[in-house]
């Protein structure tokens, strides 16, 4: 009997496939490492006194965290896609949009370029169609 050899997977090649999904940012270990301090900042907003300090002077509060300039600017701009590109985890970032009095639906709509109302309607109607561009590189 011969034993079937296991095919070795190149992990870098495998993970690169995640970057080929249009409109999707997969939260990988690489993103988690990149966004550690951004996510720690977001989680700090679970405490009322931190939310109040943040709302009083956002820039000064952000200076207390070891954020990249791009991550800090993304927070100030409330650009959730840029925050995710900087390693933010949407579940941690929910503390930020909750601090702003915004819903998850609002944030998701803003990340897709839709109004909250249009996003809600799309989801109620069954979500996005699986038809269309499925690969950035392949165009299919």
PDB file of N, CA and C in Angstrom, residues 26-128:
ATOM      1  N   UNK A  26     -11.010  40.592   4.568  1.00  0.00           N
ATOM      2  CA  UNK A  26     -10.998  39.471   5.502  1.00  0.00           C
ATOM      3  C   UNK A  26     -10.058  39.813   6.651  1.00  0.00           C
ATOM      4  N   UNK A  27     -10.538  39.609   7.881  1.00  0.00           N
ATOM      5  CA  UNK A  27      -9.743  39.921   9.071  1.00  0.00           C
ATOM      6  C   UNK A  27      -8.788  38.763   9.341  1.00  0.00           C
ATOM      7  N   UNK A  28      -7.567  38.932   8.876  1.00  0.00           N
ATOM      8  CA  UNK A  28      -6.530  37.906   9.002  1.00  0.00           C
ATOM      9  C   UNK A  28      -5.627  38.226  10.199  1.00  0.00           C
ATOM     10  N   UNK A  29      -4.747  37.300  10.515  1.00  0.00           N
ATOM     11  CA  UNK A  29      -3.777  37.536  11.593  1.00  0.00           C
ATOM     12  C   UNK A  29      -2.904  38.753  11.276  1.00  0.00           C
ATOM     13  N   UNK A  30      -2.566  38.924  10.012  1.00  0.00           N
ATOM     14  CA  UNK A  30      -1.754  40.080   9.600  1.00  0.00           C
ATOM     15  C   UNK A  30      -2.492  41.382   9.911  1.00  0.00           C
ATOM     16  N   UNK A  31      -3.788  41.421   9.587  1.00  0.00           N
ATOM     17  CA  UNK A  31      -4.573  42.619   9.897  1.00  0.00           C
ATOM     18  C   UNK A  31      -4.701  42.796  11.406  1.00  0.00           C
ATOM     19  N   UNK A  32      -4.863  41.711  12.124  1.00  0.00           N
ATOM     20  CA  UNK A  32      -4.989  41.795  13.581  1.00  0.00           C
ATOM     21  C   UNK A  32      -3.734  42.414  14.195  1.00  0.00           C
ATOM     22  N   UNK A  33      -2.570  41.986  13.713  1.00  0.00           N
ATOM     23  CA  UNK A  33      -1.321  42.556  14.233  1.00  0.00           C
ATOM     24  C   UNK A  33      -1.224  44.038  13.880  1.00  0.00           C
ATOM     25  N   UNK A  34      -1.560  44.363  12.648  1.00  0.00           N
ATOM     26  CA  UNK A  34      -1.467  45.756  12.193  1.00  0.00           C
ATOM     27  C   UNK A  34      -2.398  46.656  13.004  1.00  0.00           C
ATOM     28  N   UNK A  35      -3.573  46.154  13.315  1.00  0.00           N
ATOM     29  CA  UNK A  35      -4.583  46.985  13.965  1.00  0.00           C
ATOM     30  C   UNK A  35      -4.678  46.855  15.467  1.00  0.00           C
ATOM     31  N   UNK A  36      -3.661  46.243  16.087  1.00  0.00           N
ATOM     32  CA  UNK A  36      -3.741  45.998  17.530  1.00  0.00           C
ATOM     33  C   UNK A  36      -4.131  47.255  18.310  1.00  0.00           C
ATOM     34  N   UNK A  37      -3.393  48.338  18.107  1.00  0.00           N
ATOM     35  CA  UNK A  37      -3.654  49.550  18.898  1.00  0.00           C
ATOM     36  C   UNK A  37      -4.955  50.225  18.501  1.00  0.00           C
ATOM     37  N   UNK A  38      -5.318  50.162  17.253  1.00  0.00           N
ATOM     38  CA  UNK A  38      -6.608  50.709  16.814  1.00  0.00           C
ATOM     39  C   UNK A  38      -7.744  49.970  17.513  1.00  0.00           C
ATOM     40  N   UNK A  39      -7.642  48.664  17.575  1.00  0.00           N
ATOM     41  CA  UNK A  39      -8.679  47.872  18.228  1.00  0.00           C
ATOM     42  C   UNK A  39      -8.676  48.078  19.743  1.00  0.00           C
ATOM     43  N   UNK A  40      -7.493  48.269  20.333  1.00  0.00           N
ATOM     44  CA  UNK A  40      -7.425  48.563  21.771  1.00  0.00           C
ATOM     45  C   UNK A  40      -8.093  49.906  22.064  1.00  0.00           C
ATOM     46  N   UNK A  41      -7.827  50.903  21.198  1.00  0.00           N
ATOM     47  CA  UNK A  41      -8.508  52.199  21.354  1.00  0.00           C
ATOM     48  C   UNK A  41     -10.020  52.000  21.316  1.00  0.00           C
ATOM     49  N   UNK A  42     -10.499  51.287  20.304  1.00  0.00           N
ATOM     50  CA  UNK A  42     -11.943  51.094  20.150  1.00  0.00           C
ATOM     51  C   UNK A  42     -12.538  50.413  21.381  1.00  0.00           C
ATOM     52  N   UNK A  43     -11.854  49.394  21.881  1.00  0.00           N
ATOM     53  CA  UNK A  43     -12.360  48.688  23.056  1.00  0.00           C
ATOM     54  C   UNK A  43     -12.349  49.575  24.304  1.00  0.00           C
ATOM     55  N   UNK A  44     -11.470  50.570  24.335  1.00  0.00           N
ATOM     56  CA  UNK A  44     -11.441  51.477  25.487  1.00  0.00           C
ATOM     57  C   UNK A  44     -12.739  52.255  25.606  1.00  0.00           C
ATOM     58  N   UNK A  45     -13.458  52.370  24.489  1.00  0.00           N
ATOM     59  CA  UNK A  45     -14.703  53.137  24.490  1.00  0.00           C
ATOM     60  C   UNK A  45     -15.852  52.389  25.171  1.00  0.00           C
ATOM     61  N   UNK A  46     -15.573  51.210  25.678  1.00  0.00           N
ATOM     62  CA  UNK A  46     -16.583  50.500  26.454  1.00  0.00           C
ATOM     63  C   UNK A  46     -16.806  51.181  27.806  1.00  0.00           C
ATOM     64  N   UNK A  47     -15.835  51.965  28.252  1.00  0.00           N
ATOM     65  CA  UNK A  47     -15.941  52.658  29.541  1.00  0.00           C
ATOM     66  C   UNK A  47     -16.446  54.080  29.315  1.00  0.00           C
ATOM     67  N   UNK A  48     -17.452  54.446  30.096  1.00  0.00           N
ATOM     68  CA  UNK A  48     -18.087  55.752  29.928  1.00  0.00           C
ATOM     69  C   UNK A  48     -17.101  56.908  30.060  1.00  0.00           C
ATOM     70  N   UNK A  49     -16.194  56.838  31.034  1.00  0.00           N
ATOM     71  CA  UNK A  49     -15.252  57.951  31.209  1.00  0.00           C
ATOM     72  C   UNK A  49     -14.338  58.100  29.993  1.00  0.00           C
ATOM     73  N   UNK A  50     -13.968  56.989  29.363  1.00  0.00           N
ATOM     74  CA  UNK A  50     -13.153  57.067  28.148  1.00  0.00           C
ATOM     75  C   UNK A  50     -13.960  57.658  26.987  1.00  0.00           C
ATOM     76  N   UNK A  51     -15.226  57.283  26.889  1.00  0.00           N
ATOM     77  CA  UNK A  51     -16.069  57.866  25.823  1.00  0.00           C
ATOM     78  C   UNK A  51     -16.172  59.379  26.004  1.00  0.00           C
ATOM     79  N   UNK A  52     -16.333  59.809  27.217  1.00  0.00           N
ATOM     80  CA  UNK A  52     -16.445  61.248  27.482  1.00  0.00           C
ATOM     81  C   UNK A  52     -15.141  61.973  27.158  1.00  0.00           C
ATOM     82  N   UNK A  53     -14.015  61.388  27.550  1.00  0.00           N
ATOM     83  CA  UNK A  53     -12.719  61.992  27.229  1.00  0.00           C
ATOM     84  C   UNK A  53     -12.513  62.057  25.720  1.00  0.00           C
ATOM     85  N   UNK A  54     -12.877  60.992  25.027  1.00  0.00           N
ATOM     86  CA  UNK A  54     -12.734  60.952  23.569  1.00  0.00           C
ATOM     87  C   UNK A  54     -13.594  62.034  22.919  1.00  0.00           C
ATOM     88  N   UNK A  55     -14.857  62.125  23.339  1.00  0.00           N
ATOM     89  CA  UNK A  55     -15.763  63.111  22.738  1.00  0.00           C
ATOM     90  C   UNK A  55     -15.320  64.545  23.036  1.00  0.00           C
ATOM     91  N   UNK A  56     -14.669  64.744  24.165  1.00  0.00           N
ATOM     92  CA  UNK A  56     -14.222  66.095  24.534  1.00  0.00           C
ATOM     93  C   UNK A  56     -13.065  66.568  23.655  1.00  0.00           C
ATOM     94  N   UNK A  57     -12.157  65.664  23.292  1.00  0.00           N
ATOM     95  CA  UNK A  57     -11.008  66.036  22.447  1.00  0.00           C
ATOM     96  C   UNK A  57     -10.501  64.770  21.755  1.00  0.00           C
ATOM     97  N   UNK A  58     -11.094  64.468  20.616  1.00  0.00           N
ATOM     98  CA  UNK A  58     -10.787  63.225  19.916  1.00  0.00           C
ATOM     99  C   UNK A  58      -9.305  63.082  19.585  1.00  0.00           C
ATOM    100  N   UNK A  59      -8.730  64.126  19.046  1.00  0.00           N
ATOM    101  CA  UNK A  59      -7.330  64.059  18.626  1.00  0.00           C
ATOM    102  C   UNK A  59      -6.405  63.798  19.814  1.00  0.00           C
ATOM    103  N   UNK A  60      -6.637  64.490  20.914  1.00  0.00           N
ATOM    104  CA  UNK A  60      -5.796  64.299  22.101  1.00  0.00           C
ATOM    105  C   UNK A  60      -5.963  62.886  22.646  1.00  0.00           C
ATOM    106  N   UNK A  61      -7.177  62.370  22.680  1.00  0.00           N
ATOM    107  CA  UNK A  61      -7.400  61.014  23.178  1.00  0.00           C
ATOM    108  C   UNK A  61      -6.695  60.001  22.278  1.00  0.00           C
ATOM    109  N   UNK A  62      -6.789  60.196  20.974  1.00  0.00           N
ATOM    110  CA  UNK A  62      -6.133  59.281  20.035  1.00  0.00           C
ATOM    111  C   UNK A  62      -4.615  59.321  20.176  1.00  0.00           C
ATOM    112  N   UNK A  63      -4.083  60.473  20.572  1.00  0.00           N
ATOM    113  CA  UNK A  63      -2.634  60.586  20.775  1.00  0.00           C
ATOM    114  C   UNK A  63      -2.137  59.700  21.913  1.00  0.00           C
ATOM    115  N   UNK A  64      -3.036  59.253  22.775  1.00  0.00           N
ATOM    116  CA  UNK A  64      -2.655  58.370  23.879  1.00  0.00           C
ATOM    117  C   UNK A  64      -2.421  56.927  23.413  1.00  0.00           C
ATOM    118  N   UNK A  65      -2.777  56.645  22.171  1.00  0.00           N
ATOM    119  CA  UNK A  65      -2.657  55.293  21.625  1.00  0.00           C
ATOM    120  C   UNK A  65      -1.570  55.268  20.565  1.00  0.00           C
ATOM    121  N   UNK A  66      -0.940  54.153  20.413  1.00  0.00           N
ATOM    122  CA  UNK A  66       0.158  53.999  19.457  1.00  0.00           C
ATOM    123  C   UNK A  66      -0.404  53.730  18.049  1.00  0.00           C
ATOM    124  N   UNK A  67      -1.178  54.687  17.545  1.00  0.00           N
ATOM    125  CA  UNK A  67      -1.820  54.527  16.237  1.00  0.00           C
ATOM    126  C   UNK A  67      -0.915  55.041  15.124  1.00  0.00           C
ATOM    127  N   UNK A  68      -1.034  54.431  13.964  1.00  0.00           N
ATOM    128  CA  UNK A  68      -0.367  54.981  12.789  1.00  0.00           C
ATOM    129  C   UNK A  68      -1.079  56.283  12.424  1.00  0.00           C
ATOM    130  N   UNK A  69      -0.399  57.186  11.743  1.00  0.00           N
ATOM    131  CA  UNK A  69      -1.083  58.405  11.301  1.00  0.00           C
ATOM    132  C   UNK A  69      -2.319  58.086  10.445  1.00  0.00           C
ATOM    133  N   UNK A  70      -2.226  57.063   9.608  1.00  0.00           N
ATOM    134  CA  UNK A  70      -3.368  56.689   8.761  1.00  0.00           C
ATOM    135  C   UNK A  70      -4.536  56.188   9.605  1.00  0.00           C
ATOM    136  N   UNK A  71      -4.260  55.423  10.640  1.00  0.00           N
ATOM    137  CA  UNK A  71      -5.332  54.923  11.506  1.00  0.00           C
ATOM    138  C   UNK A  71      -5.981  56.074  12.266  1.00  0.00           C
ATOM    139  N   UNK A  72      -5.160  56.985  12.778  1.00  0.00           N
ATOM    140  CA  UNK A  72      -5.714  58.136  13.493  1.00  0.00           C
ATOM    141  C   UNK A  72      -6.595  58.964  12.573  1.00  0.00           C
ATOM    142  N   UNK A  73      -6.136  59.214  11.359  1.00  0.00           N
ATOM    143  CA  UNK A  73      -6.930  60.012  10.429  1.00  0.00           C
ATOM    144  C   UNK A  73      -8.221  59.291  10.053  1.00  0.00           C
ATOM    145  N   UNK A  74      -8.149  57.992   9.885  1.00  0.00           N
ATOM    146  CA  UNK A  74      -9.353  57.215   9.554  1.00  0.00           C
ATOM    147  C   UNK A  74     -10.393  57.344  10.657  1.00  0.00           C
ATOM    148  N   UNK A  75      -9.956  57.311  11.915  1.00  0.00           N
ATOM    149  CA  UNK A  75     -10.885  57.482  13.035  1.00  0.00           C
ATOM    150  C   UNK A  75     -11.483  58.879  13.003  1.00  0.00           C
ATOM    151  N   UNK A  76     -10.641  59.891  12.856  1.00  0.00           N
ATOM    152  CA  UNK A  76     -11.143  61.266  12.839  1.00  0.00           C
ATOM    153  C   UNK A  76     -12.126  61.492  11.692  1.00  0.00           C
ATOM    154  N   UNK A  77     -11.872  60.836  10.558  1.00  0.00           N
ATOM    155  CA  UNK A  77     -12.754  60.972   9.392  1.00  0.00           C
ATOM    156  C   UNK A  77     -13.971  60.050   9.457  1.00  0.00           C
ATOM    157  N   UNK A  78     -13.961  59.120  10.428  1.00  0.00           N
ATOM    158  CA  UNK A  78     -14.993  58.077  10.542  1.00  0.00           C
ATOM    159  C   UNK A  78     -15.089  57.292   9.234  1.00  0.00           C
ATOM    160  N   UNK A  79     -13.932  56.999   8.682  1.00  0.00           N
ATOM    161  CA  UNK A  79     -13.827  56.205   7.456  1.00  0.00           C
ATOM    162  C   UNK A  79     -13.602  54.751   7.876  1.00  0.00           C
ATOM    163  N   UNK A  80     -14.706  54.018   8.006  1.00  0.00           N
ATOM    164  CA  UNK A  80     -14.635  52.652   8.533  1.00  0.00           C
ATOM    165  C   UNK A  80     -13.874  51.719   7.606  1.00  0.00           C
ATOM    166  N   UNK A  81     -13.989  51.905   6.299  1.00  0.00           N
ATOM    167  CA  UNK A  81     -13.207  51.065   5.384  1.00  0.00           C
ATOM    168  C   UNK A  81     -11.706  51.291   5.588  1.00  0.00           C
ATOM    169  N   UNK A  82     -11.314  52.543   5.758  1.00  0.00           N
ATOM    170  CA  UNK A  82      -9.897  52.834   6.003  1.00  0.00           C
ATOM    171  C   UNK A  82      -9.460  52.253   7.343  1.00  0.00           C
ATOM    172  N   UNK A  83     -10.345  52.299   8.351  1.00  0.00           N
ATOM    173  CA  UNK A  83     -10.006  51.704   9.645  1.00  0.00           C
ATOM    174  C   UNK A  83      -9.795  50.199   9.501  1.00  0.00           C
ATOM    175  N   UNK A  84     -10.641  49.554   8.722  1.00  0.00           N
ATOM    176  CA  UNK A  84     -10.492  48.111   8.503  1.00  0.00           C
ATOM    177  C   UNK A  84      -9.194  47.841   7.744  1.00  0.00           C
ATOM    178  N   UNK A  85      -8.879  48.690   6.755  1.00  0.00           N
ATOM    179  CA  UNK A  85      -7.605  48.538   6.041  1.00  0.00           C
ATOM    180  C   UNK A  85      -6.418  48.694   6.988  1.00  0.00           C
ATOM    181  N   UNK A  86      -6.602  49.480   8.047  1.00  0.00           N
ATOM    182  CA  UNK A  86      -5.539  49.682   9.045  1.00  0.00           C
ATOM    183  C   UNK A  86      -5.553  48.596  10.113  1.00  0.00           C
ATOM    184  N   UNK A  87      -6.386  47.574   9.922  1.00  0.00           N
ATOM    185  CA  UNK A  87      -6.399  46.452  10.851  1.00  0.00           C
ATOM    186  C   UNK A  87      -7.525  46.462  11.859  1.00  0.00           C
ATOM    187  N   UNK A  88      -8.444  47.406  11.692  1.00  0.00           N
ATOM    188  CA  UNK A  88      -9.578  47.456  12.604  1.00  0.00           C
ATOM    189  C   UNK A  88     -10.512  46.268  12.405  1.00  0.00           C
ATOM    190  N   UNK A  89     -11.044  45.782  13.496  1.00  0.00           N
ATOM    191  CA  UNK A  89     -12.032  44.709  13.466  1.00  0.00           C
ATOM    192  C   UNK A  89     -13.393  45.360  13.644  1.00  0.00           C
ATOM    193  N   UNK A  90     -14.313  45.070  12.749  1.00  0.00           N
ATOM    194  CA  UNK A  90     -15.600  45.760  12.750  1.00  0.00           C
ATOM    195  C   UNK A  90     -16.335  45.604  14.083  1.00  0.00           C
ATOM    196  N   UNK A  91     -16.150  44.490  14.765  1.00  0.00           N
ATOM    197  CA  UNK A  91     -16.826  44.313  16.045  1.00  0.00           C
ATOM    198  C   UNK A  91     -16.217  45.197  17.128  1.00  0.00           C
ATOM    199  N   UNK A  92     -14.928  45.455  17.046  1.00  0.00           N
ATOM    200  CA  UNK A  92     -14.313  46.400  17.969  1.00  0.00           C
ATOM    201  C   UNK A  92     -14.693  47.822  17.570  1.00  0.00           C
ATOM    202  N   UNK A  93     -14.683  48.086  16.266  1.00  0.00           N
ATOM    203  CA  UNK A  93     -15.029  49.430  15.780  1.00  0.00           C
ATOM    204  C   UNK A  93     -16.471  49.799  16.093  1.00  0.00           C
ATOM    205  N   UNK A  94     -17.290  48.804  16.367  1.00  0.00           N
ATOM    206  CA  UNK A  94     -18.686  49.099  16.722  1.00  0.00           C
ATOM    207  C   UNK A  94     -18.751  49.963  17.975  1.00  0.00           C
ATOM    208  N   UNK A  95     -17.738  49.893  18.817  1.00  0.00           N
ATOM    209  CA  UNK A  95     -17.706  50.751  20.013  1.00  0.00           C
ATOM    210  C   UNK A  95     -17.594  52.214  19.602  1.00  0.00           C
ATOM    211  N   UNK A  96     -16.910  52.470  18.482  1.00  0.00           N
ATOM    212  CA  UNK A  96     -16.777  53.843  17.996  1.00  0.00           C
ATOM    213  C   UNK A  96     -18.094  54.345  17.422  1.00  0.00           C
ATOM    214  N   UNK A  97     -18.717  53.570  16.527  1.00  0.00           N
ATOM    215  CA  UNK A  97     -19.964  54.122  15.983  1.00  0.00           C
ATOM    216  C   UNK A  97     -21.070  54.142  17.024  1.00  0.00           C
ATOM    217  N   UNK A  98     -21.007  53.289  18.028  1.00  0.00           N
ATOM    218  CA  UNK A  98     -21.971  53.375  19.131  1.00  0.00           C
ATOM    219  C   UNK A  98     -21.731  54.638  19.949  1.00  0.00           C
ATOM    220  N   UNK A  99     -20.463  54.992  20.144  1.00  0.00           N
ATOM    221  CA  UNK A  99     -20.122  56.231  20.847  1.00  0.00           C
ATOM    222  C   UNK A  99     -20.699  57.431  20.101  1.00  0.00           C
ATOM    223  N   UNK A 100     -20.726  57.346  18.779  1.00  0.00           N
ATOM    224  CA  UNK A 100     -21.290  58.418  17.954  1.00  0.00           C
ATOM    225  C   UNK A 100     -22.809  58.358  17.871  1.00  0.00           C
ATOM    226  N   UNK A 101     -23.411  57.354  18.509  1.00  0.00           N
ATOM    227  CA  UNK A 101     -24.874  57.227  18.461  1.00  0.00           C
ATOM    228  C   UNK A 101     -25.369  56.637  17.151  1.00  0.00           C
ATOM    229  N   UNK A 102     -24.499  55.926  16.442  1.00  0.00           N
ATOM    230  CA  UNK A 102     -24.848  55.330  15.147  1.00  0.00           C
ATOM    231  C   UNK A 102     -25.048  53.822  15.310  1.00  0.00           C
ATOM    232  N   UNK A 103     -25.852  53.268  14.422  1.00  0.00           N
ATOM    233  CA  UNK A 103     -26.135  51.838  14.460  1.00  0.00           C
ATOM    234  C   UNK A 103     -25.152  51.063  13.596  1.00  0.00           C
ATOM    235  N   UNK A 104     -25.126  49.759  13.808  1.00  0.00           N
ATOM    236  CA  UNK A 104     -24.323  48.869  12.974  1.00  0.00           C
ATOM    237  C   UNK A 104     -24.803  48.986  11.530  1.00  0.00           C
ATOM    238  N   UNK A 105     -26.107  49.110  11.357  1.00  0.00           N
ATOM    239  CA  UNK A 105     -26.681  49.234  10.014  1.00  0.00           C
ATOM    240  C   UNK A 105     -26.182  50.510   9.326  1.00  0.00           C
ATOM    241  N   UNK A 106     -26.087  51.601  10.073  1.00  0.00           N
ATOM    242  CA  UNK A 106     -25.553  52.843   9.521  1.00  0.00           C
ATOM    243  C   UNK A 106     -24.114  52.641   9.051  1.00  0.00           C
ATOM    244  N   UNK A 107     -23.290  52.044   9.931  1.00  0.00           N
ATOM    245  CA  UNK A 107     -21.877  51.844   9.595  1.00  0.00           C
ATOM    246  C   UNK A 107     -21.723  50.919   8.394  1.00  0.00           C
ATOM    247  N   UNK A 108     -22.478  49.819   8.368  1.00  0.00           N
ATOM    248  CA  UNK A 108     -22.399  48.891   7.239  1.00  0.00           C
ATOM    249  C   UNK A 108     -22.810  49.585   5.946  1.00  0.00           C
ATOM    250  N   UNK A 109     -23.841  50.390   6.005  1.00  0.00           N
ATOM    251  CA  UNK A 109     -24.255  51.144   4.822  1.00  0.00           C
ATOM    252  C   UNK A 109     -23.160  52.077   4.345  1.00  0.00           C
ATOM    253  N   UNK A 110     -22.508  52.772   5.286  1.00  0.00           N
ATOM    254  CA  UNK A 110     -21.445  53.704   4.896  1.00  0.00           C
ATOM    255  C   UNK A 110     -20.268  52.961   4.267  1.00  0.00           C
ATOM    256  N   UNK A 111     -20.013  51.732   4.718  1.00  0.00           N
ATOM    257  CA  UNK A 111     -18.901  50.949   4.170  1.00  0.00           C
ATOM    258  C   UNK A 111     -19.199  50.441   2.764  1.00  0.00           C
ATOM    259  N   UNK A 112     -20.464  50.386   2.404  1.00  0.00           N
ATOM    260  CA  UNK A 112     -20.835  49.919   1.063  1.00  0.00           C
ATOM    261  C   UNK A 112     -21.198  51.071   0.137  1.00  0.00           C
ATOM    262  N   UNK A 113     -21.084  52.299   0.642  1.00  0.00           N
ATOM    263  CA  UNK A 113     -21.421  53.464  -0.175  1.00  0.00           C
ATOM    264  C   UNK A 113     -22.921  53.695  -0.282  1.00  0.00           C
ATOM    265  N   UNK A 114     -23.681  53.129   0.636  1.00  0.00           N
ATOM    266  CA  UNK A 114     -25.137  53.260   0.609  1.00  0.00           C
ATOM    267  C   UNK A 114     -25.611  54.059   1.821  1.00  0.00           C
ATOM    268  N   UNK A 115     -26.792  54.605   1.699  1.00  0.00           N
ATOM    269  CA  UNK A 115     -27.420  55.205   2.871  1.00  0.00           C
ATOM    270  C   UNK A 115     -27.887  54.071   3.779  1.00  0.00           C
ATOM    271  N   UNK A 116     -28.162  54.402   5.020  1.00  0.00           N
ATOM    272  CA  UNK A 116     -28.653  53.388   5.949  1.00  0.00           C
ATOM    273  C   UNK A 116     -29.959  52.787   5.425  1.00  0.00           C
ATOM    274  N   UNK A 117     -30.806  53.622   4.869  1.00  0.00           N
ATOM    275  CA  UNK A 117     -32.092  53.157   4.363  1.00  0.00           C
ATOM    276  C   UNK A 117     -31.917  52.217   3.173  1.00  0.00           C
ATOM    277  N   UNK A 118     -31.040  52.583   2.229  1.00  0.00           N
ATOM    278  CA  UNK A 118     -30.809  51.722   1.060  1.00  0.00           C
ATOM    279  C   UNK A 118     -30.166  50.399   1.473  1.00  0.00           C
ATOM    280  N   UNK A 119     -29.251  50.461   2.434  1.00  0.00           N
ATOM    281  CA  UNK A 119     -28.611  49.242   2.913  1.00  0.00           C
ATOM    282  C   UNK A 119     -29.652  48.325   3.564  1.00  0.00           C
ATOM    283  N   UNK A 120     -30.508  48.907   4.409  1.00  0.00           N
ATOM    284  CA  UNK A 120     -31.542  48.108   5.085  1.00  0.00           C
ATOM    285  C   UNK A 120     -32.475  47.467   4.063  1.00  0.00           C
ATOM    286  N   UNK A 121     -32.878  48.225   3.049  1.00  0.00           N
ATOM    287  CA  UNK A 121     -33.772  47.682   2.020  1.00  0.00           C
ATOM    288  C   UNK A 121     -33.100  46.527   1.281  1.00  0.00           C
ATOM    289  N   UNK A 122     -31.820  46.717   0.925  1.00  0.00           N
ATOM    290  CA  UNK A 122     -31.100  45.656   0.224  1.00  0.00           C
ATOM    291  C   UNK A 122     -31.086  44.377   1.066  1.00  0.00           C
ATOM    292  N   UNK A 123     -30.809  44.510   2.339  1.00  0.00           N
ATOM    293  CA  UNK A 123     -30.737  43.332   3.201  1.00  0.00           C
ATOM    294  C   UNK A 123     -32.110  42.689   3.374  1.00  0.00           C
ATOM    295  N   UNK A 124     -33.146  43.497   3.536  1.00  0.00           N
ATOM    296  CA  UNK A 124     -34.515  42.957   3.666  1.00  0.00           C
ATOM    297  C   UNK A 124     -34.922  42.235   2.390  1.00  0.00           C
ATOM    298  N   UNK A 125     -34.465  42.745   1.254  1.00  0.00           N
ATOM    299  CA  UNK A 125     -34.778  42.128  -0.042  1.00  0.00           C
ATOM    300  C   UNK A 125     -33.903  40.912  -0.353  1.00  0.00           C
ATOM    301  N   UNK A 126     -33.067  40.486   0.571  1.00  0.00           N
ATOM    302  CA  UNK A 126     -32.286  39.268   0.367  1.00  0.00           C
ATOM    303  C   UNK A 126     -30.798  39.477   0.228  1.00  0.00           C
ATOM    304  N   UNK A 127     -30.313  40.698   0.365  1.00  0.00           N
ATOM    305  CA  UNK A 127     -28.872  40.951   0.293  1.00  0.00           C
ATOM    306  C   UNK A 127     -28.392  41.117  -1.139  1.00  0.00           C
ATOM    307  N   UNK A 128     -27.086  41.168  -1.280  1.00  0.00           N
ATOM    308  CA  UNK A 128     -26.484  41.347  -2.603  1.00  0.00           C
ATOM    309  C   UNK A 128     -26.591  40.064  -3.407  1.00  0.00           C
TER     310      UNK A 128
END
